[in-house]
Amino acid sequence: MQINIEIQLSNQYDMEKRSLYYWAQMYSRQIREGMAYKELTKTVSINIVDFNYLKQTSNYHNVFHLYEDEEKFQLTDVLEIHFMELPKLLAKWRRREISLWENELVRWLLLLEGADNQEILQILEEIAMKDPVLYQAMNAWEETSEDPRIREAYFDRRKAILDEKAAIREAELRLQEALEEGMAKGIAEGRAKGIAEGKAEGKAEGRAEGRAEGRAEVAKKLLVLGFEITKIAEATGLSEEEISGLKD
């Protein structure tokens, strides 16, 4: 069995496609000339993410396989993809729905949060007195953190992560503002035009035209802010060709 573990601290988007791509690369690298397909081994991809990603569930740990749509039987077990979302895990731990003492996976995942949470760190230190593997890991972690070069690199990396998260949040807020402003402006203009014509048909056409103008206005602002055309298309409902035409 092959296992690949990836830790993502900020949302790079399209994580499911990224994970499938790396899974496929790792799975396909097994094949050699003269090798039978039945010799290909199970390949597991584990994604540990420090953000909420799967909106469909509140579970912090979700596992995916290949299943038939109607009868739900498994085609093969060679594909297995895990998503472990730390914010959901922390929320459950704070609500006392899970315990570090009782769940080994929770223990190891929250070890990643130990540097920033003294309560978690204290509990893990207590558990480590009875768990030799955890004790060894925490000792190695402590020894490594005493190296001034590593400590400096850690703080530099932490600052970069915080800056990146702040930039992403700022972009999200700007996107929301642009959507609200553009749609409101377009709808208002459309209503005014329709009402001025004094006919039901004119009102409907005006509103429709206003909404279209509003979407175009939003798209123009997002282009200026540097958003990708594909993301703008998702946000506004315009086609990529229409958005490209707004650049001219």
PDB file of C-alpha atoms in Angstrom:
ATOM      1  CA  MET A   1       0.000   0.000   0.000  1.00  0.00           C
ATOM      2  CA  GLN A   2       1.149   3.523  -0.841  1.00  0.00           C
ATOM      3  CA  ILE A   3       0.233   6.519   1.332  1.00  0.00           C
ATOM      4  CA  ASN A   4       0.635  10.204   0.539  1.00  0.00           C
ATOM      5  CA  ILE A   5      -0.003  12.817   3.247  1.00  0.00           C
ATOM      6  CA  GLU A   6      -0.441  16.480   2.378  1.00  0.00           C
ATOM      7  CA  ILE A   7      -1.006  19.330   4.841  1.00  0.00           C
ATOM      8  CA  GLN A   8      -2.617  22.523   3.524  1.00  0.00           C
ATOM      9  CA  LEU A   9      -2.778  25.576   5.789  1.00  0.00           C
ATOM     10  CA  SER A  10      -4.722  27.804   3.399  1.00  0.00           C
ATOM     11  CA  ASN A  11      -7.456  27.054   0.892  1.00  0.00           C
ATOM     12  CA  GLN A  12      -5.929  26.651  -2.580  1.00  0.00           C
ATOM     13  CA  TYR A  13      -9.390  25.731  -3.972  1.00  0.00           C
ATOM     14  CA  ASP A  14     -10.185  22.723  -6.169  1.00  0.00           C
ATOM     15  CA  MET A  15      -8.604  20.524  -3.501  1.00  0.00           C
ATOM     16  CA  GLU A  16     -10.571  17.469  -4.628  1.00  0.00           C
ATOM     17  CA  LYS A  17      -9.121  17.728  -8.154  1.00  0.00           C
ATOM     18  CA  ARG A  18      -5.647  18.406  -6.799  1.00  0.00           C
ATOM     19  CA  SER A  19      -5.912  15.361  -4.551  1.00  0.00           C
ATOM     20  CA  LEU A  20      -7.143  13.140  -7.402  1.00  0.00           C
ATOM     21  CA  TYR A  21      -4.324  14.370  -9.631  1.00  0.00           C
ATOM     22  CA  TYR A  22      -1.622  13.513  -7.097  1.00  0.00           C
ATOM     23  CA  TRP A  23      -3.331  10.210  -6.308  1.00  0.00           C
ATOM     24  CA  ALA A  24      -3.319   9.326 -10.032  1.00  0.00           C
ATOM     25  CA  GLN A  25       0.353  10.236 -10.356  1.00  0.00           C
ATOM     26  CA  MET A  26       1.337   8.077  -7.410  1.00  0.00           C
ATOM     27  CA  TYR A  27      -0.841   5.161  -8.548  1.00  0.00           C
ATOM     28  CA  SER A  28       0.416   5.238 -12.149  1.00  0.00           C
ATOM     29  CA  ARG A  29       4.087   5.409 -11.121  1.00  0.00           C
ATOM     30  CA  GLN A  30       3.838   1.825  -9.861  1.00  0.00           C
ATOM     31  CA  ILE A  31       3.502   0.313 -13.328  1.00  0.00           C
ATOM     32  CA  ARG A  32       6.610  -1.201 -14.883  1.00  0.00           C
ATOM     33  CA  GLU A  33       7.233  -3.023 -18.147  1.00  0.00           C
ATOM     34  CA  GLY A  34       5.916  -6.574 -17.939  1.00  0.00           C
ATOM     35  CA  MET A  35       3.986  -5.860 -14.739  1.00  0.00           C
ATOM     36  CA  ALA A  36       0.444  -7.255 -14.383  1.00  0.00           C
ATOM     37  CA  TYR A  37      -2.337  -4.809 -13.473  1.00  0.00           C
ATOM     38  CA  LYS A  38      -3.348  -6.972 -10.530  1.00  0.00           C
ATOM     39  CA  GLU A  39       0.027  -6.149  -8.989  1.00  0.00           C
ATOM     40  CA  LEU A  40      -0.948  -2.480  -8.628  1.00  0.00           C
ATOM     41  CA  THR A  41      -1.382  -1.776  -4.926  1.00  0.00           C
ATOM     42  CA  LYS A  42      -3.854   0.300  -2.967  1.00  0.00           C
ATOM     43  CA  THR A  43      -3.011   3.999  -2.958  1.00  0.00           C
ATOM     44  CA  VAL A  44      -4.210   6.281  -0.170  1.00  0.00           C
ATOM     45  CA  SER A  45      -4.185  10.070  -0.258  1.00  0.00           C
ATOM     46  CA  ILE A  46      -4.611  11.920   3.058  1.00  0.00           C
ATOM     47  CA  ASN A  47      -5.362  15.646   3.037  1.00  0.00           C
ATOM     48  CA  ILE A  48      -5.066  17.464   6.375  1.00  0.00           C
ATOM     49  CA  VAL A  49      -6.427  20.983   5.911  1.00  0.00           C
ATOM     50  CA  ASP A  50      -6.528  23.946   8.297  1.00  0.00           C
ATOM     51  CA  PHE A  51      -9.772  25.321   6.866  1.00  0.00           C
ATOM     52  CA  ASN A  52     -13.375  24.212   6.344  1.00  0.00           C
ATOM     53  CA  TYR A  53     -13.630  22.637   2.920  1.00  0.00           C
ATOM     54  CA  LEU A  54     -16.458  20.101   2.595  1.00  0.00           C
ATOM     55  CA  LYS A  55     -19.612  22.181   3.072  1.00  0.00           C
ATOM     56  CA  GLN A  56     -21.890  19.120   2.827  1.00  0.00           C
ATOM     57  CA  THR A  57     -20.913  17.718   6.240  1.00  0.00           C
ATOM     58  CA  SER A  58     -19.874  18.707   9.751  1.00  0.00           C
ATOM     59  CA  ASN A  59     -17.677  15.600  10.087  1.00  0.00           C
ATOM     60  CA  TYR A  60     -14.002  16.454  10.425  1.00  0.00           C
ATOM     61  CA  HIS A  61     -12.851  13.168   8.835  1.00  0.00           C
ATOM     62  CA  ASN A  62     -14.336  11.988   5.533  1.00  0.00           C
ATOM     63  CA  VAL A  63     -13.168   9.037   3.422  1.00  0.00           C
ATOM     64  CA  PHE A  64     -13.927   8.538  -0.280  1.00  0.00           C
ATOM     65  CA  HIS A  65     -13.862   5.382  -2.454  1.00  0.00           C
ATOM     66  CA  LEU A  66     -15.226   4.252  -5.825  1.00  0.00           C
ATOM     67  CA  TYR A  67     -18.844   3.082  -5.512  1.00  0.00           C
ATOM     68  CA  GLU A  68     -21.623   2.168  -7.961  1.00  0.00           C
ATOM     69  CA  ASP A  69     -24.252   4.935  -8.082  1.00  0.00           C
ATOM     70  CA  GLU A  70     -27.433   2.951  -7.333  1.00  0.00           C
ATOM     71  CA  GLU A  71     -26.488  -0.173  -5.398  1.00  0.00           C
ATOM     72  CA  LYS A  72     -23.463   1.406  -3.705  1.00  0.00           C
ATOM     73  CA  PHE A  73     -21.125  -1.579  -4.067  1.00  0.00           C
ATOM     74  CA  GLN A  74     -17.418  -0.862  -4.279  1.00  0.00           C
ATOM     75  CA  LEU A  75     -15.705  -1.202  -7.653  1.00  0.00           C
ATOM     76  CA  THR A  76     -12.224  -1.555  -6.140  1.00  0.00           C
ATOM     77  CA  ASP A  77     -10.445  -0.602  -2.949  1.00  0.00           C
ATOM     78  CA  VAL A  78      -7.297   0.710  -4.668  1.00  0.00           C
ATOM     79  CA  LEU A  79      -8.521   4.321  -4.432  1.00  0.00           C
ATOM     80  CA  GLU A  80      -8.948   5.899  -1.009  1.00  0.00           C
ATOM     81  CA  ILE A  81      -8.919   9.638  -0.337  1.00  0.00           C
ATOM     82  CA  HIS A  82      -9.188  11.199   3.126  1.00  0.00           C
ATOM     83  CA  PHE A  83     -10.040  14.776   4.051  1.00  0.00           C
ATOM     84  CA  MET A  84      -9.328  15.798   7.653  1.00  0.00           C
ATOM     85  CA  GLU A  85     -10.464  19.333   8.485  1.00  0.00           C
ATOM     86  CA  LEU A  86      -8.807  20.789  11.593  1.00  0.00           C
ATOM     87  CA  PRO A  87     -11.309  23.642  12.249  1.00  0.00           C
ATOM     88  CA  LYS A  88     -14.209  21.152  12.412  1.00  0.00           C
ATOM     89  CA  LEU A  89     -12.161  18.935  14.714  1.00  0.00           C
ATOM     90  CA  LEU A  90     -11.318  21.858  17.014  1.00  0.00           C
ATOM     91  CA  ALA A  91     -14.984  22.876  17.152  1.00  0.00           C
ATOM     92  CA  LYS A  92     -16.027  19.357  18.199  1.00  0.00           C
ATOM     93  CA  TRP A  93     -13.249  19.230  20.796  1.00  0.00           C
ATOM     94  CA  ARG A  94     -14.275  22.600  22.267  1.00  0.00           C
ATOM     95  CA  ARG A  95     -17.862  21.308  22.543  1.00  0.00           C
ATOM     96  CA  ARG A  96     -16.441  18.241  24.320  1.00  0.00           C
ATOM     97  CA  GLU A  97     -17.896  15.917  21.670  1.00  0.00           C
ATOM     98  CA  ILE A  98     -14.538  14.159  21.281  1.00  0.00           C
ATOM     99  CA  SER A  99     -11.693  13.329  23.638  1.00  0.00           C
ATOM    100  CA  LEU A 100      -7.933  13.322  23.154  1.00  0.00           C
ATOM    101  CA  TRP A 101      -7.704  10.560  25.740  1.00  0.00           C
ATOM    102  CA  GLU A 102     -10.070   8.211  23.916  1.00  0.00           C
ATOM    103  CA  ASN A 103      -9.305   8.854  20.243  1.00  0.00           C
ATOM    104  CA  GLU A 104      -5.765   8.348  18.934  1.00  0.00           C
ATOM    105  CA  LEU A 105      -6.451  10.036  15.570  1.00  0.00           C
ATOM    106  CA  VAL A 106      -7.811  13.131  17.343  1.00  0.00           C
ATOM    107  CA  ARG A 107      -4.701  13.141  19.510  1.00  0.00           C
ATOM    108  CA  TRP A 108      -2.292  13.186  16.574  1.00  0.00           C
ATOM    109  CA  LEU A 109      -4.283  15.709  14.555  1.00  0.00           C
ATOM    110  CA  LEU A 110      -4.555  18.131  17.470  1.00  0.00           C
ATOM    111  CA  LEU A 111      -0.833  17.786  18.040  1.00  0.00           C
ATOM    112  CA  LEU A 112      -0.580  20.039  14.969  1.00  0.00           C
ATOM    113  CA  GLU A 113      -2.504  22.696  16.921  1.00  0.00           C
ATOM    114  CA  GLY A 114      -0.511  22.244  20.127  1.00  0.00           C
ATOM    115  CA  ALA A 115       1.932  25.066  19.431  1.00  0.00           C
ATOM    116  CA  ASP A 116      -0.932  27.578  19.465  1.00  0.00           C
ATOM    117  CA  ASN A 117      -3.159  26.079  22.154  1.00  0.00           C
ATOM    118  CA  GLN A 118      -1.802  25.612  25.667  1.00  0.00           C
ATOM    119  CA  GLU A 119      -4.810  23.583  26.838  1.00  0.00           C
ATOM    120  CA  ILE A 120      -4.313  21.031  24.061  1.00  0.00           C
ATOM    121  CA  LEU A 121      -0.572  20.956  24.702  1.00  0.00           C
ATOM    122  CA  GLN A 122      -1.087  20.319  28.421  1.00  0.00           C
ATOM    123  CA  ILE A 123      -3.477  17.420  27.781  1.00  0.00           C
ATOM    124  CA  LEU A 124      -1.100  15.917  25.212  1.00  0.00           C
ATOM    125  CA  GLU A 125       1.786  16.135  27.685  1.00  0.00           C
ATOM    126  CA  GLU A 126      -0.309  14.208  30.220  1.00  0.00           C
ATOM    127  CA  ILE A 127      -1.245  11.575  27.639  1.00  0.00           C
ATOM    128  CA  ALA A 128       2.391  11.314  26.507  1.00  0.00           C
ATOM    129  CA  MET A 129       3.350  10.032  29.951  1.00  0.00           C
ATOM    130  CA  LYS A 130       1.346   6.879  29.107  1.00  0.00           C
ATOM    131  CA  ASP A 131       1.916   6.831  25.330  1.00  0.00           C
ATOM    132  CA  PRO A 132       5.601   6.136  24.450  1.00  0.00           C
ATOM    133  CA  VAL A 133       5.170   6.969  20.749  1.00  0.00           C
ATOM    134  CA  LEU A 134       3.523  10.329  21.474  1.00  0.00           C
ATOM    135  CA  TYR A 135       6.150  11.017  24.147  1.00  0.00           C
ATOM    136  CA  GLN A 136       8.944  10.403  21.647  1.00  0.00           C
ATOM    137  CA  ALA A 137       7.270  12.611  19.036  1.00  0.00           C
ATOM    138  CA  MET A 138       6.773  15.495  21.474  1.00  0.00           C
ATOM    139  CA  ASN A 139      10.371  15.226  22.676  1.00  0.00           C
ATOM    140  CA  ALA A 140      11.656  15.361  19.096  1.00  0.00           C
ATOM    141  CA  TRP A 141       9.373  18.338  18.442  1.00  0.00           C
ATOM    142  CA  GLU A 142      10.702  20.163  21.523  1.00  0.00           C
ATOM    143  CA  GLU A 143      14.340  19.483  20.634  1.00  0.00           C
ATOM    144  CA  THR A 144      13.783  20.697  17.092  1.00  0.00           C
ATOM    145  CA  SER A 145      12.053  23.880  18.257  1.00  0.00           C
ATOM    146  CA  GLU A 146      15.083  24.765  20.412  1.00  0.00           C
ATOM    147  CA  ASP A 147      17.190  25.261  17.282  1.00  0.00           C
ATOM    148  CA  PRO A 148      17.191  29.072  16.739  1.00  0.00           C
ATOM    149  CA  ARG A 149      17.332  28.713  12.955  1.00  0.00           C
ATOM    150  CA  ILE A 150      14.334  26.396  12.889  1.00  0.00           C
ATOM    151  CA  ARG A 151      12.468  28.600  15.363  1.00  0.00           C
ATOM    152  CA  GLU A 152      13.106  31.673  13.221  1.00  0.00           C
ATOM    153  CA  ALA A 153      12.001  29.794  10.098  1.00  0.00           C
ATOM    154  CA  TYR A 154       8.839  28.733  11.946  1.00  0.00           C
ATOM    155  CA  PHE A 155       7.909  32.296  12.883  1.00  0.00           C
ATOM    156  CA  ASP A 156       8.673  33.529   9.357  1.00  0.00           C
ATOM    157  CA  ARG A 157       6.475  30.800   7.907  1.00  0.00           C
ATOM    158  CA  ARG A 158       3.719  31.504  10.435  1.00  0.00           C
ATOM    159  CA  LYS A 159       3.753  35.198   9.529  1.00  0.00           C
ATOM    160  CA  ALA A 160       3.548  34.326   5.825  1.00  0.00           C
ATOM    161  CA  ILE A 161       0.565  32.045   6.487  1.00  0.00           C
ATOM    162  CA  LEU A 162      -1.251  34.723   8.498  1.00  0.00           C
ATOM    163  CA  ASP A 163      -0.564  37.275   5.752  1.00  0.00           C
ATOM    164  CA  GLU A 164      -1.866  34.848   3.122  1.00  0.00           C
ATOM    165  CA  LYS A 165      -5.046  34.168   5.101  1.00  0.00           C
ATOM    166  CA  ALA A 166      -5.589  37.902   5.565  1.00  0.00           C
ATOM    167  CA  ALA A 167      -5.145  38.494   1.821  1.00  0.00           C
ATOM    168  CA  ILE A 168      -7.626  35.723   0.984  1.00  0.00           C
ATOM    169  CA  ARG A 169     -10.167  37.150   3.440  1.00  0.00           C
ATOM    170  CA  GLU A 170      -9.685  40.631   1.983  1.00  0.00           C
ATOM    171  CA  ALA A 171     -10.276  39.274  -1.527  1.00  0.00           C
ATOM    172  CA  GLU A 172     -13.432  37.485  -0.359  1.00  0.00           C
ATOM    173  CA  LEU A 173     -14.776  40.683   1.205  1.00  0.00           C
ATOM    174  CA  ARG A 174     -14.008  42.662  -1.939  1.00  0.00           C
ATOM    175  CA  LEU A 175     -15.750  40.035  -4.029  1.00  0.00           C
ATOM    176  CA  GLN A 176     -18.835  40.216  -1.813  1.00  0.00           C
ATOM    177  CA  GLU A 177     -18.862  44.022  -1.924  1.00  0.00           C
ATOM    178  CA  ALA A 178     -18.456  44.027  -5.706  1.00  0.00           C
ATOM    179  CA  LEU A 179     -21.282  41.536  -6.132  1.00  0.00           C
ATOM    180  CA  GLU A 180     -23.643  43.465  -3.868  1.00  0.00           C
ATOM    181  CA  GLU A 181     -22.804  46.857  -5.363  1.00  0.00           C
ATOM    182  CA  GLY A 182     -22.909  45.692  -8.977  1.00  0.00           C
ATOM    183  CA  MET A 183     -26.128  43.720  -8.655  1.00  0.00           C
ATOM    184  CA  ALA A 184     -27.880  46.500  -6.735  1.00  0.00           C
ATOM    185  CA  LYS A 185     -26.833  49.090  -9.301  1.00  0.00           C
ATOM    186  CA  GLY A 186     -27.876  46.933 -12.256  1.00  0.00           C
ATOM    187  CA  ILE A 187     -31.260  46.013 -10.803  1.00  0.00           C
ATOM    188  CA  ALA A 188     -31.988  49.636  -9.842  1.00  0.00           C
ATOM    189  CA  GLU A 189     -31.133  50.859 -13.334  1.00  0.00           C
ATOM    190  CA  GLY A 190     -33.246  48.120 -14.897  1.00  0.00           C
ATOM    191  CA  ARG A 191     -36.248  48.926 -12.742  1.00  0.00           C
ATOM    192  CA  ALA A 192     -35.963  52.620 -13.534  1.00  0.00           C
ATOM    193  CA  LYS A 193     -35.818  51.905 -17.244  1.00  0.00           C
ATOM    194  CA  GLY A 194     -38.784  49.532 -17.123  1.00  0.00           C
ATOM    195  CA  ILE A 195     -40.909  51.863 -15.025  1.00  0.00           C
ATOM    196  CA  ALA A 196     -40.135  54.800 -17.317  1.00  0.00           C
ATOM    197  CA  GLU A 197     -41.514  52.861 -20.277  1.00  0.00           C
ATOM    198  CA  GLY A 198     -44.716  52.380 -18.332  1.00  0.00           C
ATOM    199  CA  LYS A 199     -45.437  48.897 -19.630  1.00  0.00           C
ATOM    200  CA  ALA A 200     -45.186  45.464 -18.040  1.00  0.00           C
ATOM    201  CA  GLU A 201     -43.069  44.295 -20.932  1.00  0.00           C
ATOM    202  CA  GLY A 202     -40.781  47.273 -20.529  1.00  0.00           C
ATOM    203  CA  LYS A 203     -40.429  46.631 -16.807  1.00  0.00           C
ATOM    204  CA  ALA A 204     -39.487  42.995 -17.366  1.00  0.00           C
ATOM    205  CA  GLU A 205     -37.025  43.846 -20.110  1.00  0.00           C
ATOM    206  CA  GLY A 206     -35.559  46.644 -18.036  1.00  0.00           C
ATOM    207  CA  ARG A 207     -35.032  44.437 -15.026  1.00  0.00           C
ATOM    208  CA  ALA A 208     -33.436  41.725 -17.170  1.00  0.00           C
ATOM    209  CA  GLU A 209     -31.182  44.235 -18.892  1.00  0.00           C
ATOM    210  CA  GLY A 210     -30.299  45.792 -15.562  1.00  0.00           C
ATOM    211  CA  ARG A 211     -29.317  42.451 -14.082  1.00  0.00           C
ATOM    212  CA  ALA A 212     -27.139  41.768 -17.115  1.00  0.00           C
ATOM    213  CA  GLU A 213     -25.511  45.185 -16.768  1.00  0.00           C
ATOM    214  CA  GLY A 214     -25.028  44.530 -13.061  1.00  0.00           C
ATOM    215  CA  ARG A 215     -23.254  41.242 -13.733  1.00  0.00           C
ATOM    216  CA  ALA A 216     -21.032  42.942 -16.294  1.00  0.00           C
ATOM    217  CA  GLU A 217     -20.238  45.701 -13.786  1.00  0.00           C
ATOM    218  CA  VAL A 218     -19.272  43.115 -11.166  1.00  0.00           C
ATOM    219  CA  ALA A 219     -17.139  41.219 -13.686  1.00  0.00           C
ATOM    220  CA  LYS A 220     -15.244  44.390 -14.632  1.00  0.00           C
ATOM    221  CA  LYS A 221     -14.445  45.116 -10.983  1.00  0.00           C
ATOM    222  CA  LEU A 222     -13.275  41.567 -10.366  1.00  0.00           C
ATOM    223  CA  LEU A 223     -11.018  41.754 -13.432  1.00  0.00           C
ATOM    224  CA  VAL A 224      -9.440  44.896 -11.997  1.00  0.00           C
ATOM    225  CA  LEU A 225      -8.928  43.103  -8.672  1.00  0.00           C
ATOM    226  CA  GLY A 226      -7.055  40.332 -10.490  1.00  0.00           C
ATOM    227  CA  PHE A 227      -9.531  37.450 -10.127  1.00  0.00           C
ATOM    228  CA  GLU A 228      -9.260  34.541 -12.568  1.00  0.00           C
ATOM    229  CA  ILE A 229     -11.799  34.513 -15.406  1.00  0.00           C
ATOM    230  CA  THR A 230     -13.079  31.067 -14.363  1.00  0.00           C
ATOM    231  CA  LYS A 231     -13.821  32.322 -10.841  1.00  0.00           C
ATOM    232  CA  ILE A 232     -15.530  35.449 -12.184  1.00  0.00           C
ATOM    233  CA  ALA A 233     -17.701  33.269 -14.429  1.00  0.00           C
ATOM    234  CA  GLU A 234     -18.766  31.186 -11.420  1.00  0.00           C
ATOM    235  CA  ALA A 235     -19.571  34.299  -9.372  1.00  0.00           C
ATOM    236  CA  THR A 236     -21.503  36.241 -12.023  1.00  0.00           C
ATOM    237  CA  GLY A 237     -23.031  33.619 -14.314  1.00  0.00           C
ATOM    238  CA  LEU A 238     -21.419  35.211 -17.360  1.00  0.00           C
ATOM    239  CA  SER A 239     -19.548  33.046 -19.859  1.00  0.00           C
ATOM    240  CA  GLU A 240     -15.762  33.195 -20.021  1.00  0.00           C
ATOM    241  CA  GLU A 241     -16.063  34.638 -23.544  1.00  0.00           C
ATOM    242  CA  GLU A 242     -18.302  37.463 -22.291  1.00  0.00           C
ATOM    243  CA  ILE A 243     -15.871  38.238 -19.489  1.00  0.00           C
ATOM    244  CA  SER A 244     -12.883  38.220 -21.864  1.00  0.00           C
ATOM    245  CA  GLY A 245     -14.768  40.713 -24.045  1.00  0.00           C
ATOM    246  CA  LEU A 246     -15.014  43.112 -21.099  1.00  0.00           C
ATOM    247  CA  LYS A 247     -11.234  43.492 -21.126  1.00  0.00           C
ATOM    248  CA  ASP A 248     -11.336  45.282 -24.488  1.00  0.00           C
TER     249      ASP A 248
END
